[in-house]
Amino acid sequence: MSRIHVVGAGYVGLVSGACYAHRGNHVTIYDSDRKKLDEIESAQAPFYEPELEPILSESIRSKRLKVVRDVKGGVDGFDFLFMAVGTPSKRDGSINLVNVISACKAIGTTLGNQSGFPIVCIRSTVVPGSTAGVIKTVLERYSGRLVGESFGLVAYPEFLREGSAVNDTLSPKRIVFGTVDERSSRYLEAFLKSFYGDNLPPIVKLNPTSAEMVKYAANAFLGVKISFINEIANLCEKYPGVDVTDVANAIGLDPRIGHSFLNAGVGFGGSCLPKDLRALTFEARKRKVRLALVDAALSVNERQPERIVELAASELGRLQGKHVAVLGLSYKPDTDDIREAPSSKIIEALLRANAKVSAYDPRAMQNIRGVFGHRVRLTKNPRDCLKEANCCLIVTEWDEFTSLKPDDFLELMAEPVVVDGRRIFGPKIFDERVRYRGIGLSSSGKPVR
Ligand code: UGA
């Protein structure tokens, strides 16, 4: 079993650390946020992620996962260090490497004293060239040693999704890593073989800069795919009887296109896709390359949350003084994360138009309270949210909302106007009973069946 030190207890660090410990490795975890460490120590996840808590509490109880208060790790040293600190966006779209660099400086000072061949794996999303460039330089300067001689260095990007992070970690579709030195590659591959056993996914071994590029290209492609279907959705609305979900289903049957990431909606959010697309276009501009498609995906995404507000306004006339119920606040289901969530832009637009806003989300209430304070009435359940509303906006496709029936809207709302930003309801059934509008569905909307 390996000794693993994880730096950064966010989605990537904490989930992978808990999973490594769960399968018998000895893991230490550090984060600069003391409160987060206290929570983890008492076996509580600092954020909502399905399936994480049981693994976390078992790993803490068995002492295979230990919280440490020093970025350099425990006294015993480590075989692998997984660096998973945040790389937030700067104003100009580039990423801020300050957390990575300061952790690398501290780690560097311990690398010189460690026995064996410790390997530093960069799991934070860093722009192409970072690992073989500034990260390598800092580690070598602060350790006084050379990569490949007394320690290893790997760019090992992560592809897990929030909401299914545990499953994605235990059963990834592929592993991509890039090494500066051959020994790191062999050691990491041996670790992965023992960790995944018979479930070992395909491993793609590259140089570090290519591995970093894979991460950005993957997220850029996903963003382009979503913005593409959102553009088609906005066009479908102009053709009576045309529904983007039919179009997406039909084009997705072509295996060259595929079904996934063709759900039209209110746009992509979260801490990754928007940030990574911005960082990639920034890096491209620095190199005098214009990423026209990625730029366009970002600008479509910037406007897409407004579309649902426009649909509401087209049904209600004026939004001023109208009560709008917003169902769903997290950027996607199964998470409490509201970073860059379309819900914030939608609520801002509603408040600017002087609408009264009530809102409900199964997990993200506390986080949204921090953003909007008492400007939004937060309710205990979806039914309270709908009471006396003139319009309901479906913003996140939580399972809990799919069980709502036309009768619920008729019974509870002042006016039964439902604008479905995630296309969770059947248009035929809803259109017959309530005033139903949906992203990608024309207003004269009775779908021709
Ligand atoms: C994304 C990638 O999917 C992961 O592979 C990657 O590891 C991660 O970013 C990262 O870089 O760390 P995540 O942000 O957790 O994962 O969520 P996604 O499932 O990709 O969804 C992103 C956004 O796109 C959400 O707001 C979601 O509602 C939206 N989306 C997704 C759509 O609007 N339509 C779709 O068809 C799919």
Short mmCIF file of C-alpha atoms and ligand atoms in Angstrom, two decimals:
data_model
loop_
_atom_site.label_atom_id
_atom_site.label_comp_id
_atom_site.label_asym_id
_atom_site.label_seq_id
_atom_site.Cartn_x
_atom_site.Cartn_y
_atom_site.Cartn_z
CA MET A 1 0.00 0.00 0.00
CA SER A 2 1.18 3.52 -0.73
CA ARG A 3 1.69 6.53 1.48
CA ILE A 4 -0.21 9.37 -0.14
CA HIS A 5 -0.30 13.03 0.77
CA VAL A 6 -3.09 15.16 -0.68
CA VAL A 7 -2.84 18.94 -0.75
CA GLY A 8 -6.21 20.63 -1.23
CA ALA A 9 -9.45 19.16 0.14
CA GLY A 10 -11.88 20.24 -2.59
CA TYR A 11 -13.85 17.90 -4.84
CA VAL A 12 -10.75 16.38 -6.44
CA GLY A 13 -8.52 16.21 -3.34
CA LEU A 14 -11.02 15.07 -0.76
CA VAL A 15 -12.88 12.59 -2.95
CA SER A 16 -9.74 10.97 -4.33
CA GLY A 17 -8.04 11.01 -0.91
CA ALA A 18 -11.03 9.29 0.68
CA CYS A 19 -11.18 6.74 -2.15
CA TYR A 20 -7.45 5.95 -1.91
CA ALA A 21 -7.81 5.45 1.86
CA HIS A 22 -10.97 3.41 1.38
CA ARG A 23 -8.95 0.95 -0.70
CA GLY A 24 -6.24 0.53 1.94
CA ASN A 25 -3.69 3.27 1.26
CA HIS A 26 -2.39 5.53 4.03
CA VAL A 27 -3.49 9.03 3.20
CA THR A 28 -2.82 12.39 4.80
CA ILE A 29 -4.77 15.42 3.66
CA TYR A 30 -4.05 19.12 4.04
CA ASP A 31 -6.02 22.24 3.18
CA SER A 32 -5.30 25.87 4.04
CA ASP A 33 -8.90 26.18 5.29
CA ARG A 34 -8.74 25.10 8.96
CA LYS A 35 -12.53 24.87 9.27
CA LYS A 36 -12.64 22.42 6.40
CA LEU A 37 -9.98 20.28 8.06
CA ASP A 38 -11.95 20.26 11.34
CA GLU A 39 -15.03 19.05 9.49
CA ILE A 40 -13.12 16.32 7.69
CA GLU A 41 -11.50 15.22 10.96
CA SER A 42 -14.96 14.74 12.41
CA ALA A 43 -15.88 12.69 9.29
CA GLN A 44 -18.12 15.39 7.80
CA ALA A 45 -17.78 16.36 4.15
CA PRO A 46 -17.46 20.16 3.81
CA PHE A 47 -19.70 20.04 0.71
CA TYR A 48 -22.52 17.83 -0.49
CA GLU A 49 -21.37 15.00 -2.71
CA PRO A 50 -23.40 11.78 -3.00
CA GLU A 51 -21.67 8.64 -1.67
CA LEU A 52 -18.79 10.59 -0.12
CA GLU A 53 -19.76 10.58 3.56
CA PRO A 54 -19.74 6.81 4.17
CA ILE A 55 -16.34 6.43 2.51
CA LEU A 56 -15.01 9.43 4.36
CA SER A 57 -16.21 8.35 7.79
CA GLU A 58 -14.94 4.80 7.32
CA SER A 59 -11.53 6.11 6.24
CA ILE A 60 -11.30 8.51 9.19
CA ARG A 61 -12.45 5.85 11.68
CA SER A 62 -9.90 3.35 10.38
CA LYS A 63 -7.23 6.11 10.60
CA ARG A 64 -6.20 5.41 6.99
CA LEU A 65 -7.19 9.01 6.24
CA LYS A 66 -5.60 11.56 8.54
CA VAL A 67 -5.92 15.30 8.54
CA VAL A 68 -2.60 17.16 8.82
CA ARG A 69 -2.13 20.85 9.60
CA ASP A 70 1.13 21.19 7.69
CA VAL A 71 1.17 21.42 3.90
CA LYS A 72 4.37 19.33 3.90
CA GLY A 73 2.44 16.31 5.15
CA GLY A 74 2.99 13.81 7.96
CA VAL A 75 6.32 12.91 9.54
CA ASP A 76 6.61 9.62 7.61
CA GLY A 77 6.89 11.27 4.20
CA PHE A 78 4.98 10.08 1.15
CA ASP A 79 5.29 7.97 -1.97
CA PHE A 80 2.88 10.19 -3.92
CA LEU A 81 1.78 13.74 -3.38
CA PHE A 82 -1.44 14.71 -5.10
CA MET A 83 -1.65 18.46 -5.57
CA ALA A 84 -5.31 19.43 -5.88
CA VAL A 85 -5.49 23.06 -4.84
CA GLY A 86 -7.79 25.50 -6.65
CA THR A 87 -6.68 27.50 -9.69
CA PRO A 88 -9.30 30.26 -9.80
CA SER A 89 -9.90 32.66 -12.70
CA LYS A 90 -8.32 36.09 -12.68
CA ARG A 91 -10.28 39.04 -14.07
CA ASP A 92 -8.64 38.70 -17.48
CA GLY A 93 -9.63 35.01 -17.74
CA SER A 94 -6.17 33.61 -17.02
CA ILE A 95 -5.77 31.25 -14.07
CA ASN A 96 -4.23 32.15 -10.77
CA LEU A 97 -1.42 29.74 -9.92
CA VAL A 98 -0.61 31.33 -6.58
CA ASN A 99 -1.99 28.40 -4.51
CA VAL A 100 -0.09 25.84 -6.59
CA ILE A 101 3.16 27.78 -6.44
CA SER A 102 3.04 28.44 -2.71
CA ALA A 103 2.25 24.78 -2.00
CA CYS A 104 5.10 23.71 -4.32
CA LYS A 105 7.54 25.98 -2.48
CA ALA A 106 6.64 24.36 0.85
CA ILE A 107 6.64 20.85 -0.61
CA GLY A 108 9.97 21.54 -2.30
CA THR A 109 11.66 22.14 1.04
CA THR A 110 10.68 18.64 2.25
CA LEU A 111 11.51 16.80 -0.96
CA GLY A 112 15.22 17.24 -0.37
CA ASN A 113 14.99 15.41 2.99
CA GLN A 114 12.81 12.49 1.93
CA SER A 115 14.05 8.99 1.33
CA GLY A 116 12.93 6.94 -1.69
CA PHE A 117 11.61 8.60 -4.81
CA PRO A 118 8.53 10.66 -3.87
CA ILE A 119 6.36 11.64 -6.81
CA VAL A 120 4.49 14.93 -7.08
CA CYS A 121 1.33 14.61 -9.19
CA ILE A 122 -0.34 17.82 -10.32
CA ARG A 123 -4.09 17.22 -10.26
CA SER A 124 -5.06 20.90 -10.15
CA THR A 125 -6.15 22.20 -13.55
CA VAL A 126 -3.14 24.12 -14.80
CA VAL A 127 -2.67 25.57 -18.28
CA PRO A 128 -0.47 23.67 -20.74
CA GLY A 129 3.19 24.12 -19.97
CA SER A 130 2.77 24.75 -16.23
CA THR A 131 4.04 21.42 -14.88
CA ALA A 132 7.14 21.20 -17.06
CA GLY A 133 7.66 24.95 -16.64
CA VAL A 134 7.05 26.97 -13.50
CA ILE A 135 6.09 24.01 -11.26
CA LYS A 136 9.22 22.03 -12.08
CA THR A 137 11.37 25.12 -11.62
CA VAL A 138 9.92 25.92 -8.19
CA LEU A 139 10.14 22.33 -6.93
CA GLU A 140 13.77 22.00 -8.06
CA ARG A 141 14.75 25.39 -6.65
CA TYR A 142 13.18 24.78 -3.22
CA SER A 143 14.33 21.17 -2.91
CA GLY A 144 17.81 21.74 -4.27
CA ARG A 145 17.30 18.49 -6.23
CA LEU A 146 16.47 17.61 -9.83
CA VAL A 147 13.29 16.03 -11.11
CA GLY A 148 14.02 12.48 -12.19
CA GLU A 149 16.98 12.13 -9.83
CA SER A 150 15.54 12.27 -6.32
CA PHE A 151 11.86 12.93 -6.93
CA GLY A 152 9.30 12.57 -9.72
CA LEU A 153 6.83 14.96 -11.31
CA VAL A 154 3.64 14.15 -13.21
CA ALA A 155 0.86 16.18 -14.81
CA TYR A 156 -2.14 14.02 -13.93
CA PRO A 157 -5.39 15.85 -14.80
CA GLU A 158 -8.68 14.84 -13.26
CA PHE A 159 -11.93 14.28 -15.17
CA LEU A 160 -14.42 13.67 -12.34
CA ARG A 161 -17.77 15.43 -12.30
CA GLU A 162 -19.38 16.91 -9.22
CA GLY A 163 -22.44 14.91 -8.26
CA SER A 164 -20.81 11.64 -9.38
CA ALA A 165 -17.31 12.29 -8.09
CA VAL A 166 -16.94 9.07 -6.07
CA ASN A 167 -18.05 6.84 -8.90
CA ASP A 168 -15.93 8.76 -11.42
CA THR A 169 -12.89 8.30 -9.15
CA LEU A 170 -13.43 4.60 -8.57
CA SER A 171 -14.42 3.87 -12.19
CA PRO A 172 -12.91 6.50 -14.48
CA LYS A 173 -13.37 6.22 -18.25
CA ARG A 174 -9.70 6.93 -18.87
CA ILE A 175 -6.55 8.02 -17.11
CA VAL A 176 -4.27 10.55 -18.74
CA PHE A 177 -0.93 11.56 -17.34
CA GLY A 178 2.27 13.14 -18.54
CA THR A 179 5.65 12.69 -16.95
CA VAL A 180 8.89 14.59 -17.02
CA ASP A 181 10.86 11.47 -16.08
CA GLU A 182 10.47 7.77 -16.90
CA ARG A 183 10.63 6.51 -13.30
CA SER A 184 7.54 8.52 -12.27
CA SER A 185 5.62 6.99 -15.14
CA ARG A 186 6.48 3.44 -14.05
CA TYR A 187 5.73 4.05 -10.36
CA LEU A 188 2.43 5.82 -11.02
CA GLU A 189 1.30 3.14 -13.43
CA ALA A 190 2.12 0.45 -10.85
CA PHE A 191 0.09 2.33 -8.23
CA LEU A 192 -2.87 2.70 -10.61
CA LYS A 193 -2.73 -0.99 -11.52
CA SER A 194 -2.91 -1.97 -7.88
CA PHE A 195 -5.64 0.60 -7.12
CA TYR A 196 -7.94 -0.31 -10.00
CA GLY A 197 -7.11 -4.01 -10.28
CA ASP A 198 -9.37 -5.64 -12.87
CA ASN A 199 -11.15 -2.32 -13.45
CA LEU A 200 -8.10 -0.55 -14.81
CA PRO A 201 -9.29 1.95 -17.44
CA PRO A 202 -7.26 2.81 -20.54
CA ILE A 203 -4.16 4.77 -19.56
CA VAL A 204 -2.85 7.41 -21.94
CA LYS A 205 0.75 8.36 -21.23
CA LEU A 206 1.95 11.62 -22.74
CA ASN A 207 4.33 14.43 -21.99
CA PRO A 208 3.11 16.82 -19.24
CA THR A 209 2.09 19.64 -21.57
CA SER A 210 0.02 17.31 -23.75
CA ALA A 211 -1.70 15.86 -20.67
CA GLU A 212 -2.59 19.38 -19.55
CA MET A 213 -3.88 20.17 -23.04
CA VAL A 214 -6.12 17.08 -22.96
CA LYS A 215 -7.87 18.41 -19.87
CA TYR A 216 -8.58 21.80 -21.45
CA ALA A 217 -9.55 20.33 -24.82
CA ALA A 218 -12.00 17.95 -23.11
CA ASN A 219 -13.73 20.71 -21.15
CA ALA A 220 -13.71 23.04 -24.16
CA PHE A 221 -15.36 20.37 -26.29
CA LEU A 222 -18.05 19.79 -23.65
CA GLY A 223 -18.70 23.54 -23.45
CA VAL A 224 -18.89 23.86 -27.24
CA LYS A 225 -21.31 20.92 -27.40
CA ILE A 226 -23.63 22.48 -24.81
CA SER A 227 -23.55 25.92 -26.42
CA PHE A 228 -24.15 24.34 -29.82
CA ILE A 229 -27.36 22.64 -28.69
CA ASN A 230 -28.42 25.81 -26.86
CA GLU A 231 -28.07 27.78 -30.12
CA ILE A 232 -30.08 25.15 -31.98
CA ALA A 233 -32.66 25.32 -29.15
CA ASN A 234 -33.00 29.07 -29.53
CA LEU A 235 -33.60 28.56 -33.25
CA CYS A 236 -36.06 25.68 -32.76
CA GLU A 237 -38.24 28.09 -30.75
CA LYS A 238 -38.90 30.01 -33.97
CA TYR A 239 -40.42 27.01 -35.79
CA PRO A 240 -43.91 25.88 -34.74
CA GLY A 241 -43.95 22.25 -33.72
CA VAL A 242 -40.17 21.89 -33.54
CA ASP A 243 -38.73 20.71 -30.23
CA VAL A 244 -34.99 20.70 -29.57
CA THR A 245 -35.23 17.52 -27.46
CA ASP A 246 -36.49 15.63 -30.54
CA VAL A 247 -33.71 17.12 -32.62
CA ALA A 248 -31.05 16.26 -30.01
CA ASN A 249 -32.33 12.70 -29.67
CA ALA A 250 -32.29 12.18 -33.40
CA ILE A 251 -28.86 13.64 -34.06
CA GLY A 252 -27.48 11.80 -31.03
CA LEU A 253 -28.35 8.47 -32.63
CA ASP A 254 -25.49 9.10 -35.00
CA PRO A 255 -22.57 7.56 -33.08
CA ARG A 256 -20.30 10.26 -34.46
CA ILE A 257 -22.38 12.77 -32.47
CA GLY A 258 -23.67 10.76 -29.46
CA HIS A 259 -26.40 11.66 -26.98
CA SER A 260 -24.47 13.05 -24.06
CA PHE A 261 -24.09 16.77 -23.40
CA LEU A 262 -26.89 17.63 -25.81
CA ASN A 263 -29.37 18.75 -23.16
CA ALA A 264 -30.36 22.28 -24.05
CA GLY A 265 -30.96 24.52 -21.07
CA VAL A 266 -29.99 27.66 -19.23
CA GLY A 267 -26.26 27.26 -19.90
CA PHE A 268 -23.28 25.62 -18.28
CA GLY A 269 -21.95 26.71 -14.90
CA GLY A 270 -19.75 25.35 -12.13
CA SER A 271 -16.17 25.90 -11.15
CA CYS A 272 -14.68 24.21 -14.21
CA LEU A 273 -16.21 24.62 -17.65
CA PRO A 274 -16.58 28.44 -17.71
CA LYS A 275 -13.21 28.97 -16.03
CA ASP A 276 -11.34 26.49 -18.22
CA LEU A 277 -12.77 27.83 -21.48
CA ARG A 278 -11.78 31.36 -20.48
CA ALA A 279 -8.27 30.23 -19.53
CA LEU A 280 -7.82 28.37 -22.81
CA THR A 281 -8.87 31.35 -24.92
CA PHE A 282 -6.55 33.54 -22.84
CA GLU A 283 -3.60 31.21 -23.42
CA ALA A 284 -4.44 31.03 -27.12
CA ARG A 285 -4.55 34.83 -27.44
CA LYS A 286 -1.12 35.02 -25.79
CA ARG A 287 0.09 32.83 -28.63
CA LYS A 288 -1.76 34.91 -31.24
CA VAL A 289 -4.27 32.12 -31.93
CA ARG A 290 -7.97 32.91 -31.94
CA LEU A 291 -10.18 30.09 -30.67
CA ALA A 292 -13.30 31.24 -32.48
CA LEU A 293 -15.41 28.23 -31.46
CA VAL A 294 -14.48 28.36 -27.80
CA ASP A 295 -15.01 32.14 -27.74
CA ALA A 296 -18.43 31.63 -29.31
CA ALA A 297 -19.33 28.88 -26.80
CA LEU A 298 -18.54 31.31 -24.00
CA SER A 299 -20.59 34.13 -25.44
CA VAL A 300 -23.60 31.87 -26.16
CA ASN A 301 -23.30 30.68 -22.58
CA GLU A 302 -23.12 34.22 -21.24
CA ARG A 303 -26.49 35.04 -22.82
CA GLN A 304 -28.30 31.73 -22.33
CA PRO A 305 -29.59 32.35 -18.78
CA GLU A 306 -31.35 35.48 -20.09
CA ARG A 307 -33.37 33.32 -22.48
CA ILE A 308 -35.50 31.81 -19.71
CA VAL A 309 -36.18 35.29 -18.31
CA GLU A 310 -37.22 36.47 -21.79
CA LEU A 311 -39.59 33.51 -22.07
CA ALA A 312 -41.11 34.39 -18.69
CA ALA A 313 -41.48 38.04 -19.74
CA SER A 314 -43.12 37.06 -23.02
CA GLU A 315 -45.79 35.14 -21.07
CA LEU A 316 -46.30 37.66 -18.27
CA GLY A 317 -45.98 40.89 -20.21
CA ARG A 318 -44.06 42.84 -17.59
CA LEU A 319 -42.06 41.21 -14.83
CA GLN A 320 -42.36 44.22 -12.55
CA GLY A 321 -44.28 43.30 -9.38
CA LYS A 322 -44.79 39.72 -10.58
CA HIS A 323 -43.95 36.84 -8.27
CA VAL A 324 -41.52 34.44 -9.92
CA ALA A 325 -40.74 31.08 -8.30
CA VAL A 326 -37.28 29.69 -9.12
CA LEU A 327 -36.86 25.94 -8.70
CA GLY A 328 -33.21 24.86 -8.65
CA LEU A 329 -30.20 26.96 -7.68
CA SER A 330 -27.14 24.69 -7.87
CA TYR A 331 -25.36 24.72 -11.23
CA LYS A 332 -26.46 21.11 -11.76
CA PRO A 333 -28.28 18.45 -9.70
CA ASP A 334 -26.67 16.42 -6.89
CA THR A 335 -24.44 19.20 -5.67
CA ASP A 336 -24.79 22.24 -3.42
CA ASP A 337 -22.30 24.15 -5.57
CA ILE A 338 -23.51 27.49 -6.94
CA ARG A 339 -20.24 28.71 -8.44
CA GLU A 340 -21.03 30.38 -11.79
CA ALA A 341 -24.51 28.85 -11.56
CA PRO A 342 -26.98 30.17 -14.16
CA SER A 343 -29.46 30.60 -11.27
CA SER A 344 -27.54 33.64 -9.98
CA LYS A 345 -27.71 35.44 -13.33
CA ILE A 346 -31.38 34.55 -13.68
CA ILE A 347 -32.26 35.84 -10.21
CA GLU A 348 -30.23 39.03 -10.80
CA ALA A 349 -32.17 39.67 -14.02
CA LEU A 350 -35.50 39.07 -12.27
CA LEU A 351 -34.60 41.41 -9.43
CA ARG A 352 -33.43 44.07 -11.90
CA ALA A 353 -36.84 43.84 -13.54
CA ASN A 354 -38.41 44.38 -10.10
CA ALA A 355 -39.97 40.94 -9.90
CA LYS A 356 -40.48 39.33 -6.49
CA VAL A 357 -38.46 36.13 -6.29
CA SER A 358 -39.01 33.00 -4.22
CA ALA A 359 -36.58 30.12 -4.61
CA TYR A 360 -36.01 26.55 -3.56
CA ASP A 361 -33.21 24.03 -3.99
CA PRO A 362 -32.77 20.69 -2.22
CA ARG A 363 -29.13 21.44 -1.27
CA ALA A 364 -27.95 24.91 -2.21
CA MET A 365 -30.13 27.13 0.01
CA GLN A 366 -27.39 28.12 2.42
CA ASN A 367 -25.00 29.01 -0.37
CA ILE A 368 -27.54 31.13 -2.24
CA ARG A 369 -28.52 32.91 0.98
CA GLY A 370 -24.91 34.13 1.13
CA VAL A 371 -25.29 35.72 -2.32
CA PHE A 372 -28.77 37.25 -2.23
CA GLY A 373 -29.44 37.65 1.51
CA HIS A 374 -33.10 38.52 2.01
CA ARG A 375 -33.64 39.86 -1.51
CA VAL A 376 -34.97 36.40 -2.36
CA ARG A 377 -37.55 34.50 -0.31
CA LEU A 378 -36.13 31.03 0.27
CA THR A 379 -38.71 28.35 0.95
CA LYS A 380 -38.63 24.96 2.66
CA ASN A 381 -40.02 22.98 -0.27
CA PRO A 382 -41.08 23.39 -3.90
CA ARG A 383 -44.77 23.72 -3.05
CA ASP A 384 -44.18 26.71 -0.74
CA CYS A 385 -42.06 28.27 -3.44
CA LEU A 386 -44.91 28.01 -5.97
CA LYS A 387 -47.60 29.49 -3.69
CA GLU A 388 -49.28 32.52 -5.29
CA ALA A 389 -46.55 32.75 -7.94
CA ASN A 390 -47.27 34.19 -11.39
CA CYS A 391 -44.59 32.13 -13.03
CA CYS A 392 -42.30 29.20 -12.21
CA LEU A 393 -38.84 28.79 -13.70
CA ILE A 394 -37.20 25.36 -13.69
CA VAL A 395 -33.49 26.15 -13.49
CA THR A 396 -31.89 22.88 -12.25
CA GLU A 397 -33.16 19.41 -13.12
CA TRP A 398 -33.30 17.92 -9.60
CA ASP A 399 -35.23 14.61 -9.45
CA GLU A 400 -37.48 16.15 -6.82
CA PHE A 401 -38.98 18.52 -9.40
CA THR A 402 -39.78 15.89 -12.00
CA SER A 403 -42.56 14.52 -9.79
CA LEU A 404 -44.47 17.84 -9.94
CA LYS A 405 -47.67 17.50 -11.95
CA PRO A 406 -49.71 20.14 -13.83
CA ASP A 407 -52.25 19.95 -10.97
CA ASP A 408 -49.61 21.12 -8.47
CA PHE A 409 -49.01 24.27 -10.50
CA LEU A 410 -52.76 24.82 -11.05
CA GLU A 411 -53.53 24.38 -7.39
CA LEU A 412 -50.70 26.49 -5.94
CA MET A 413 -49.92 29.32 -8.35
CA ALA A 414 -51.74 32.57 -8.96
CA GLU A 415 -51.15 32.04 -12.70
CA PRO A 416 -50.01 28.62 -13.92
CA VAL A 417 -47.11 29.75 -16.11
CA VAL A 418 -44.26 27.21 -16.18
CA VAL A 419 -41.02 27.97 -18.01
CA ASP A 420 -38.94 24.84 -18.21
CA GLY A 421 -35.27 25.75 -18.46
CA ARG A 422 -34.13 22.12 -18.30
CA ARG A 423 -36.89 20.42 -20.24
CA ILE A 424 -37.87 18.06 -17.44
CA PHE A 425 -41.61 18.00 -18.18
CA GLY A 426 -43.45 16.39 -21.07
CA PRO A 427 -44.64 19.30 -23.24
CA LYS A 428 -47.78 17.51 -24.42
CA ILE A 429 -49.16 16.83 -20.93
CA PHE A 430 -48.14 20.23 -19.56
CA ASP A 431 -49.26 22.26 -22.55
CA GLU A 432 -52.80 20.92 -22.23
CA ARG A 433 -53.13 22.00 -18.58
CA VAL A 434 -50.85 24.97 -17.84
CA ARG A 435 -49.21 27.79 -19.82
CA TYR A 436 -46.05 25.88 -20.59
CA ARG A 437 -42.91 27.26 -22.26
CA GLY A 438 -39.59 25.50 -22.60
CA ILE A 439 -36.11 26.23 -23.87
CA GLY A 440 -36.05 24.97 -27.44
CA LEU A 441 -39.83 24.74 -27.87
CA SER A 442 -41.81 27.18 -29.99
CA SER A 443 -44.42 29.42 -28.38
CA SER A 444 -47.22 28.31 -30.59
CA GLY A 445 -45.83 25.36 -28.86
CA LYS A 446 -48.38 22.59 -29.15
CA PRO A 447 -45.86 20.00 -30.30
CA VAL A 448 -47.08 18.36 -33.50
CA ARG A 449 -47.17 14.63 -32.70
C1 UGA B 1 -16.87 19.10 -15.77
C2 UGA B 1 -16.47 17.93 -16.67
O1 UGA B 1 -17.64 17.25 -17.12
C3 UGA B 1 -15.55 16.94 -15.92
O2 UGA B 1 -15.13 15.92 -16.79
C4 UGA B 1 -14.33 17.71 -15.40
O3 UGA B 1 -13.49 16.87 -14.63
C5 UGA B 1 -14.80 18.84 -14.51
O4 UGA B 1 -15.68 19.73 -15.27
C6 UGA B 1 -13.58 19.59 -14.08
O5 UGA B 1 -12.91 20.19 -14.93
O6 UGA B 1 -13.20 19.48 -12.91
P1 UGA B 1 -18.68 19.37 -13.80
O7 UGA B 1 -18.38 20.83 -13.84
O8 UGA B 1 -18.72 18.68 -12.49
O9 UGA B 1 -17.62 18.54 -14.68
O10 UGA B 1 -20.13 19.18 -14.43
P2 UGA B 1 -20.73 18.76 -15.84
O11 UGA B 1 -21.53 17.55 -15.65
O12 UGA B 1 -19.71 18.76 -16.89
O13 UGA B 1 -21.75 19.98 -16.10
C7 UGA B 1 -21.26 21.29 -16.31
C8 UGA B 1 -22.41 22.21 -16.65
O14 UGA B 1 -22.94 21.91 -17.94
C9 UGA B 1 -23.61 22.15 -15.71
O15 UGA B 1 -24.05 23.47 -15.43
C10 UGA B 1 -24.67 21.39 -16.47
O16 UGA B 1 -25.98 21.74 -16.12
C11 UGA B 1 -24.36 21.84 -17.89
N1 UGA B 1 -24.83 20.88 -18.92
C12 UGA B 1 -24.27 19.65 -19.01
C13 UGA B 1 -25.83 21.27 -19.80
O17 UGA B 1 -26.34 22.41 -19.76
N2 UGA B 1 -26.24 20.38 -20.77
C14 UGA B 1 -25.70 19.15 -20.88
O18 UGA B 1 -26.11 18.39 -21.79
C15 UGA B 1 -24.71 18.76 -19.97
#
